[in-house]
mmCIF file of C-alpha atoms and ligand atoms in Angstrom:
data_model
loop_
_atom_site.group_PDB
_atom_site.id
_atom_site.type_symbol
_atom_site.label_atom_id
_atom_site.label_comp_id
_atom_site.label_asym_id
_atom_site.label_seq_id
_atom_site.Cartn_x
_atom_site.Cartn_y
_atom_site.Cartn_z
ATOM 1 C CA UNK A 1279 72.526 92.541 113.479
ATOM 2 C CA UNK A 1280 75.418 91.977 111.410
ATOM 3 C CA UNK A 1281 75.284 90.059 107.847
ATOM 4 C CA UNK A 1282 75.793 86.447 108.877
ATOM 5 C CA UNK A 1283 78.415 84.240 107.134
ATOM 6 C CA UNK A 1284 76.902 81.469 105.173
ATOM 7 C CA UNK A 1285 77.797 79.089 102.661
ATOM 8 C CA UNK A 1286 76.732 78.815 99.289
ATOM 9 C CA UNK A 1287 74.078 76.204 98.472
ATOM 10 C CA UNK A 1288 74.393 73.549 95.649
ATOM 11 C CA UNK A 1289 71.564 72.226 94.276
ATOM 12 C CA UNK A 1290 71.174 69.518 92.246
ATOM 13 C CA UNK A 1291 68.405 69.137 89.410
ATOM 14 C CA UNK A 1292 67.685 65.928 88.310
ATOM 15 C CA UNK A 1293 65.266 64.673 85.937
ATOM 16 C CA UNK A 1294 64.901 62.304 82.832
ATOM 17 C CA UNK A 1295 66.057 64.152 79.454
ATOM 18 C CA UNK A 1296 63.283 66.575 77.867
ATOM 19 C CA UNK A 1297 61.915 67.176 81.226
ATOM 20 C CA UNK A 1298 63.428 70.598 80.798
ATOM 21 C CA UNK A 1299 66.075 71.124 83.195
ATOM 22 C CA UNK A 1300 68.003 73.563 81.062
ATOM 23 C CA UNK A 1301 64.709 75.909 80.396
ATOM 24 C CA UNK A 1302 63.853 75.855 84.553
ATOM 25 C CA UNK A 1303 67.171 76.090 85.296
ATOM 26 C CA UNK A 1304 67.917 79.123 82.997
ATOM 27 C CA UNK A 1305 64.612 80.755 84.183
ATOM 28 C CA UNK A 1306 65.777 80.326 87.647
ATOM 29 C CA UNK A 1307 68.951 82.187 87.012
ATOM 30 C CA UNK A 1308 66.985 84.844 85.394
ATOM 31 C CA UNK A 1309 64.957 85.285 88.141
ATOM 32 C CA UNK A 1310 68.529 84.976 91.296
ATOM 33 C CA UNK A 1311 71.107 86.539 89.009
ATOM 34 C CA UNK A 1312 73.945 85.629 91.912
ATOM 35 C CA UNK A 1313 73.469 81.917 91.233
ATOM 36 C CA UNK A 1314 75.852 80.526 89.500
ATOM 37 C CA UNK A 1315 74.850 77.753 86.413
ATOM 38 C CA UNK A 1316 77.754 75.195 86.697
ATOM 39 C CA UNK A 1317 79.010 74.678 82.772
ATOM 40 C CA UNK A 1318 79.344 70.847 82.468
ATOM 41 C CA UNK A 1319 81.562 68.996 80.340
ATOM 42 C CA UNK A 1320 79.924 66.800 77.534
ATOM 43 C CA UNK A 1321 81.737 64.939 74.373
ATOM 44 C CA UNK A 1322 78.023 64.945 72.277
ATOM 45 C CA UNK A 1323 78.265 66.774 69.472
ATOM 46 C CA UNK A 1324 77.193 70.253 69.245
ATOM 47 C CA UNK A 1325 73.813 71.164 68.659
ATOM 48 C CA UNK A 1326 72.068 73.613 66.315
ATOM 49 C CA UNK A 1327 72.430 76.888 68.536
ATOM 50 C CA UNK A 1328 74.778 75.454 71.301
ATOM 51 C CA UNK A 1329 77.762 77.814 72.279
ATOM 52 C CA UNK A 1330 80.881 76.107 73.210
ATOM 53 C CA UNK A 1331 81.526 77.578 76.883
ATOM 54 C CA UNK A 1332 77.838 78.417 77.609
ATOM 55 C CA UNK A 1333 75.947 75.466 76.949
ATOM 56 C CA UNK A 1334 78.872 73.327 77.681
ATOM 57 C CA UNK A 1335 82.300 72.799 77.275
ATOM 58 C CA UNK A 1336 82.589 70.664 74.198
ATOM 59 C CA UNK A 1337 85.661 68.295 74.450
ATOM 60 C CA UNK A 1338 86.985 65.538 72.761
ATOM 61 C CA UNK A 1339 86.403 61.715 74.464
ATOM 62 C CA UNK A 1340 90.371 61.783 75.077
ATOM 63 C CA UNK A 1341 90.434 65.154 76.391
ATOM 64 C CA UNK A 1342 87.726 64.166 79.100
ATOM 65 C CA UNK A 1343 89.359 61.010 79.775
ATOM 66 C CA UNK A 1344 92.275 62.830 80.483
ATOM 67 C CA UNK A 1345 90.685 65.139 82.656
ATOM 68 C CA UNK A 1346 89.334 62.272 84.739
ATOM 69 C CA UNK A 1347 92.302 60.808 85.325
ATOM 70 C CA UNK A 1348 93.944 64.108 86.426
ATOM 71 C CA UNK A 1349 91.094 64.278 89.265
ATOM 72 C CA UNK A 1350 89.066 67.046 87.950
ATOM 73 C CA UNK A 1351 85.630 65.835 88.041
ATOM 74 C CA UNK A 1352 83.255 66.513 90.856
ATOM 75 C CA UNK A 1353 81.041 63.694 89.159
ATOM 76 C CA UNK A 1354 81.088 62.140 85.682
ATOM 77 C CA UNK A 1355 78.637 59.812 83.735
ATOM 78 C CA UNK A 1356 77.752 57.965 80.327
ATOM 79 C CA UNK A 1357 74.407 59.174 79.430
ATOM 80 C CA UNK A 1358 72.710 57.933 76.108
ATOM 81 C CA UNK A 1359 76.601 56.939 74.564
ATOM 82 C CA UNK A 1360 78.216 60.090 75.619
ATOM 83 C CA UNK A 1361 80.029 61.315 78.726
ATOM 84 C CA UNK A 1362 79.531 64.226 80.481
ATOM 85 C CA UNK A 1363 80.723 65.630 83.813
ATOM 86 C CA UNK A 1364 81.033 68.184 86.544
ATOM 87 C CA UNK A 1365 84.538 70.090 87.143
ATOM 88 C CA UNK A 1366 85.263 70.513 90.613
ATOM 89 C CA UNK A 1367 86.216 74.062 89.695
ATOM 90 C CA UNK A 1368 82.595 75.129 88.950
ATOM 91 C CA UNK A 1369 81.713 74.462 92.633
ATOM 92 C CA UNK A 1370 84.132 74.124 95.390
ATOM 93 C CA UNK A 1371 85.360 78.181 96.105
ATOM 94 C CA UNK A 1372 81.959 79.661 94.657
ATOM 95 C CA UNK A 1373 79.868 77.701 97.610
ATOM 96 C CA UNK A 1374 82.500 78.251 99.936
ATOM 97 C CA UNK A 1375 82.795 82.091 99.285
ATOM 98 C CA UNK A 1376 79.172 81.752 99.470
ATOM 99 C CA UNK A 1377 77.590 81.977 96.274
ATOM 100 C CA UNK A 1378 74.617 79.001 95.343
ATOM 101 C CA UNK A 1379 75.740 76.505 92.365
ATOM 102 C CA UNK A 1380 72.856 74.755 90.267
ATOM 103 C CA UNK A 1381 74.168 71.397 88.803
ATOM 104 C CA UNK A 1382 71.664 70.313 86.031
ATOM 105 C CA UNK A 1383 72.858 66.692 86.049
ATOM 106 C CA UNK A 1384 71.785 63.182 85.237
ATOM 107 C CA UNK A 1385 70.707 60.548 88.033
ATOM 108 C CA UNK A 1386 73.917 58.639 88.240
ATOM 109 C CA UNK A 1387 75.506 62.329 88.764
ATOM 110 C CA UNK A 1388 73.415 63.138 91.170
ATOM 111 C CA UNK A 1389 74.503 59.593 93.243
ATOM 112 C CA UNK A 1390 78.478 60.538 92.375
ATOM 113 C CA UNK A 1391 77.547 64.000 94.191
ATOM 114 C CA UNK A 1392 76.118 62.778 96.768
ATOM 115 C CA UNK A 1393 78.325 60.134 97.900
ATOM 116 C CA UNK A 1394 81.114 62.745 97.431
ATOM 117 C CA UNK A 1395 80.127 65.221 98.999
ATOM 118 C CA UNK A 1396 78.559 63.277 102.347
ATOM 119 C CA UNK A 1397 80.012 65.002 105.405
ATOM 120 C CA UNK A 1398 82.228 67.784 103.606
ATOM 121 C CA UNK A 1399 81.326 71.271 104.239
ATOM 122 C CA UNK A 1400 80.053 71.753 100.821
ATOM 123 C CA UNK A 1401 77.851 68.610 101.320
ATOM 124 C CA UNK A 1402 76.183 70.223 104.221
ATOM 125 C CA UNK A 1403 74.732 73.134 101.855
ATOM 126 C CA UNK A 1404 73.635 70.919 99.499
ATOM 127 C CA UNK A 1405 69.936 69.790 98.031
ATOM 128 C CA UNK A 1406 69.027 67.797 95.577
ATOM 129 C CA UNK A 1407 65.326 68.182 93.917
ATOM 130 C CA UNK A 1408 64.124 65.848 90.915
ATOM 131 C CA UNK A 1409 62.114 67.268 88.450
ATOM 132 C CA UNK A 1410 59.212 65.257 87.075
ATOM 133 C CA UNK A 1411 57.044 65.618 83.665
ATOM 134 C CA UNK A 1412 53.541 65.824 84.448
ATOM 135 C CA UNK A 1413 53.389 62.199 81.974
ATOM 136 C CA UNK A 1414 55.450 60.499 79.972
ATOM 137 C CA UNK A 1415 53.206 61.236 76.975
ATOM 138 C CA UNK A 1416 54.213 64.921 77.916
ATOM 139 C CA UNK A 1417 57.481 63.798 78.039
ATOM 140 C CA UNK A 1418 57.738 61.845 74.576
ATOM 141 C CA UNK A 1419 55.918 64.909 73.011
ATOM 142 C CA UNK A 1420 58.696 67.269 74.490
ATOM 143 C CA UNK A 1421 62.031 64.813 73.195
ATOM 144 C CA UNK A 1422 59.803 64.997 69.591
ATOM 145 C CA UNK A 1423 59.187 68.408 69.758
ATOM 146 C CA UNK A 1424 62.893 69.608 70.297
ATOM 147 C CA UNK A 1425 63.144 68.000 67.085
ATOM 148 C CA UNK A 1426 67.153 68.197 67.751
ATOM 149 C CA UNK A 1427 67.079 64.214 68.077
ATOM 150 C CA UNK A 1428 67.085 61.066 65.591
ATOM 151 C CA UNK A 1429 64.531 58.486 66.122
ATOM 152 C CA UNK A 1430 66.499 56.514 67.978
ATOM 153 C CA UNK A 1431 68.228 58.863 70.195
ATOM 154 C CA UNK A 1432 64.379 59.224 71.271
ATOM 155 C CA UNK A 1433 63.888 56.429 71.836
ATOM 156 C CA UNK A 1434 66.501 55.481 73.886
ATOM 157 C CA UNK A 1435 65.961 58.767 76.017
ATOM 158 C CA UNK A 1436 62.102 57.718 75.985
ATOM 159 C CA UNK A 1437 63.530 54.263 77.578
ATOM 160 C CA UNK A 1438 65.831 55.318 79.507
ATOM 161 C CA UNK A 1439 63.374 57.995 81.245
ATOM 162 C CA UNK A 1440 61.239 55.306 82.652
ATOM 163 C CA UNK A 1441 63.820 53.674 84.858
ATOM 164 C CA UNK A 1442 65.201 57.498 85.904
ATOM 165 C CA UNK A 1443 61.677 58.228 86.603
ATOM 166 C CA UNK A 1444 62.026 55.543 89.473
ATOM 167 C CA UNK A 1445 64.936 57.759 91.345
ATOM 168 C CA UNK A 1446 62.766 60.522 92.652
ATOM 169 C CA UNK A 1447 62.352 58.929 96.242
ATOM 170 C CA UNK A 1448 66.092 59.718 96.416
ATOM 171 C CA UNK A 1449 65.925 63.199 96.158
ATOM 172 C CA UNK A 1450 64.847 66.381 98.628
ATOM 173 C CA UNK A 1451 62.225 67.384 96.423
ATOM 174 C CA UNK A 1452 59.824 66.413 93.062
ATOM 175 C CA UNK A 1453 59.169 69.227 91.478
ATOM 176 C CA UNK A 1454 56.187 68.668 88.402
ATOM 177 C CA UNK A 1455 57.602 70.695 85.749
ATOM 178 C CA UNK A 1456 53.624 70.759 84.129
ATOM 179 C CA UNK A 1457 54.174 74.678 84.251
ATOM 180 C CA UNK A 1458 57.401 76.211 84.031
ATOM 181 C CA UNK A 1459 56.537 79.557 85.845
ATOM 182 C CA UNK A 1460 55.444 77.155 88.942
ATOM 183 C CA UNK A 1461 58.635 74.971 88.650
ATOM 184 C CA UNK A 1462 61.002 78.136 88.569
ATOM 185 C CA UNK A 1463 58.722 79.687 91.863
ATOM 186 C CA UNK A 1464 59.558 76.480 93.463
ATOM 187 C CA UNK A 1465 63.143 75.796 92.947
ATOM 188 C CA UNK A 1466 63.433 79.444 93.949
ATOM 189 C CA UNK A 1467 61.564 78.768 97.162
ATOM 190 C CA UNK A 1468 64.031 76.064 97.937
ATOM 191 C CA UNK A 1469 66.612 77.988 97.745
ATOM 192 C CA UNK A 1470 65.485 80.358 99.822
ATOM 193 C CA UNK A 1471 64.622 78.024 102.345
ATOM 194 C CA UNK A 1472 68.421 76.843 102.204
ATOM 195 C CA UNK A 1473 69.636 80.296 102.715
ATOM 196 C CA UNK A 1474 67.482 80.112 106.237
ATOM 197 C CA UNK A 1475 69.058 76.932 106.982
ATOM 198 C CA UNK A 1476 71.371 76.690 110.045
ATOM 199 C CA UNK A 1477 73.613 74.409 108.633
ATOM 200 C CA UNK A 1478 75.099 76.485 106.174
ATOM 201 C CA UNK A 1479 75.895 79.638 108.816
ATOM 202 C CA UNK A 1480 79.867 79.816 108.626
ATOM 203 C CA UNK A 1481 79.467 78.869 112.678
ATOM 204 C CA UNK A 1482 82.986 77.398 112.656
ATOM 205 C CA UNK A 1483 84.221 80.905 111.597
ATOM 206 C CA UNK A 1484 82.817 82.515 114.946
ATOM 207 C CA UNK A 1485 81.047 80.754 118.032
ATOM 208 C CA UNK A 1486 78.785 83.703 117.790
ATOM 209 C CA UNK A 1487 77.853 83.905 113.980
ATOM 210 C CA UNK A 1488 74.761 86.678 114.993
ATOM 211 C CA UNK A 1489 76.602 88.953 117.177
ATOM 212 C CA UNK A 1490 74.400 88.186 120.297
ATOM 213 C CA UNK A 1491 76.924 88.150 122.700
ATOM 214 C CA UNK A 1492 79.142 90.417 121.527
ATOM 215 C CA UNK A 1493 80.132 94.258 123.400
HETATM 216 P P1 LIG B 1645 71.689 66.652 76.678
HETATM 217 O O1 LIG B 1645 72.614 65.892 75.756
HETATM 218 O O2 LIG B 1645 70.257 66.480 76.302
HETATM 219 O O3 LIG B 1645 72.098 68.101 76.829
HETATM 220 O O4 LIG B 1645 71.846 65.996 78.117
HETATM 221 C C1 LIG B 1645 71.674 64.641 78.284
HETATM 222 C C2 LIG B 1645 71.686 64.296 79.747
HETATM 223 O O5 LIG B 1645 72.965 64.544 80.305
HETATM 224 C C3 LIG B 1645 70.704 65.086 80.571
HETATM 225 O O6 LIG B 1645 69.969 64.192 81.388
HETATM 226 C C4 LIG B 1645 71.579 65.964 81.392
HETATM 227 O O7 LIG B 1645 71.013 66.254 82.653
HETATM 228 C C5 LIG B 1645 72.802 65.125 81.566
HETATM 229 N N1 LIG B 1645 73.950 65.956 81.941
HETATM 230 C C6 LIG B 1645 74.263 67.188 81.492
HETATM 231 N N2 LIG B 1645 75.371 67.635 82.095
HETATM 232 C C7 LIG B 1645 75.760 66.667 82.957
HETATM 233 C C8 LIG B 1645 76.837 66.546 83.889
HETATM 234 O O8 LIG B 1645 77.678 67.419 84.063
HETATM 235 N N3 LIG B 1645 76.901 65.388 84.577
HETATM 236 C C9 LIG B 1645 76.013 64.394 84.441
HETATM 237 N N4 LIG B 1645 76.168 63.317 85.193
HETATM 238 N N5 LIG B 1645 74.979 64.473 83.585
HETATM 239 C C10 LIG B 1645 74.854 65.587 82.856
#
């Protein structure tokens, strides 16, 4: 059988801040070195071992501004005073060449993507999965522990968490990240359950994407 055309998936990862998308979301990449971790844009400052161009792309509130207005954003956001955002350029030729893009973004991202991407071909291949904390003590103990934050930035992410907490219905999947190892396994599963998925064979590209009726 010949290798069948398929799109790349995108999957989104949701989840209130300290959850720990970036630590399940690097472990995942770890674990499929052909996904693809889509850099997002942020004008926060820079924290204590943050790489400009790995973490994210650090840029100045005018520079992003500017960047919105030129149409480069897949999706953008405030989140807790700062804005970051998705560049189209992290996403639309790796999914269509067929490679899988993991957006670690915020809720009101997540909406932007979705409502963006409804009936486009990189739409089709998309999921979206919301990762939980196991409680929101857990949570407040993880926001303390990255001890990275003020008080109040804490706070305000400790607030904020509880209304984001109320989004999950509006997702694929909840994931519980209680155990990373478990979270990573099933993020991984979902994946591969995307690559099975019929929607994302390139059947446009050939009315006979598995070579069944060919010679
Ligand atoms: P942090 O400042 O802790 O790295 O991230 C704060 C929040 O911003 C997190 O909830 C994170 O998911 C969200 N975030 C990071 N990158 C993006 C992005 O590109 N778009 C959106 N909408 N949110 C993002």
């Amino acid at each position: 059988m010949s290798e069948i055309g398929r799109y790349g998936t995108v999957l989104v990862v949701s989840g209130p801040s300290g959850v720990g998308k970036t630590t399940v979301c690097r472990q995942l990449l770890a674990a499929m070195p052909d996904l693809h971790l889509s850099v997002s844009c942020a004008t926060r400052a820079m924290r204590r071992g943050e790489q400009d161009g790995v973490d994210y792309r650090f840029l100045s509130r005018s520079e992003f501004e500017r960047r919105v207005a030129a149409g480069d954003f897949l999706e953008h956001a405030e989140v807790h005073g700062n804005l970051y955002g998705t560049l189209r350029e992290e996403v639309d030729g790796r999914v269509a060449g067929g490679q899988d893009v993991i957006l670690a973004i915020d809720i009101q991202g997540a909406r932007q993507v979705r409502e963006r991407l409804r009936g486009s071909l990189v739409g089709r291949c998309a999921v979206f999965a919301f990762l939980a904390p196991p409680s929101l003590g857990e949570l407040e103990r993880r926001l303390r522990g990255r001890g990275t934050d003020s008080e109040a930035v804490v706070a305000q992410r400790l607030a904020n968490a509880r209304t984001e907490l109320a989004a999950w219905p509006e997702y694929d999947y909840l994931v519980v990240n209680g155990d990373v190892a478990h979270a990573v396994a099933t993020l991984k599963s979902i994946l591969e359950a995307a690559h099975a998925a019929t929607r994302c064979v390139k059947a446009d590209e050939s009315a006979d994407p598995l070579g069944l009726f060919a010679g």
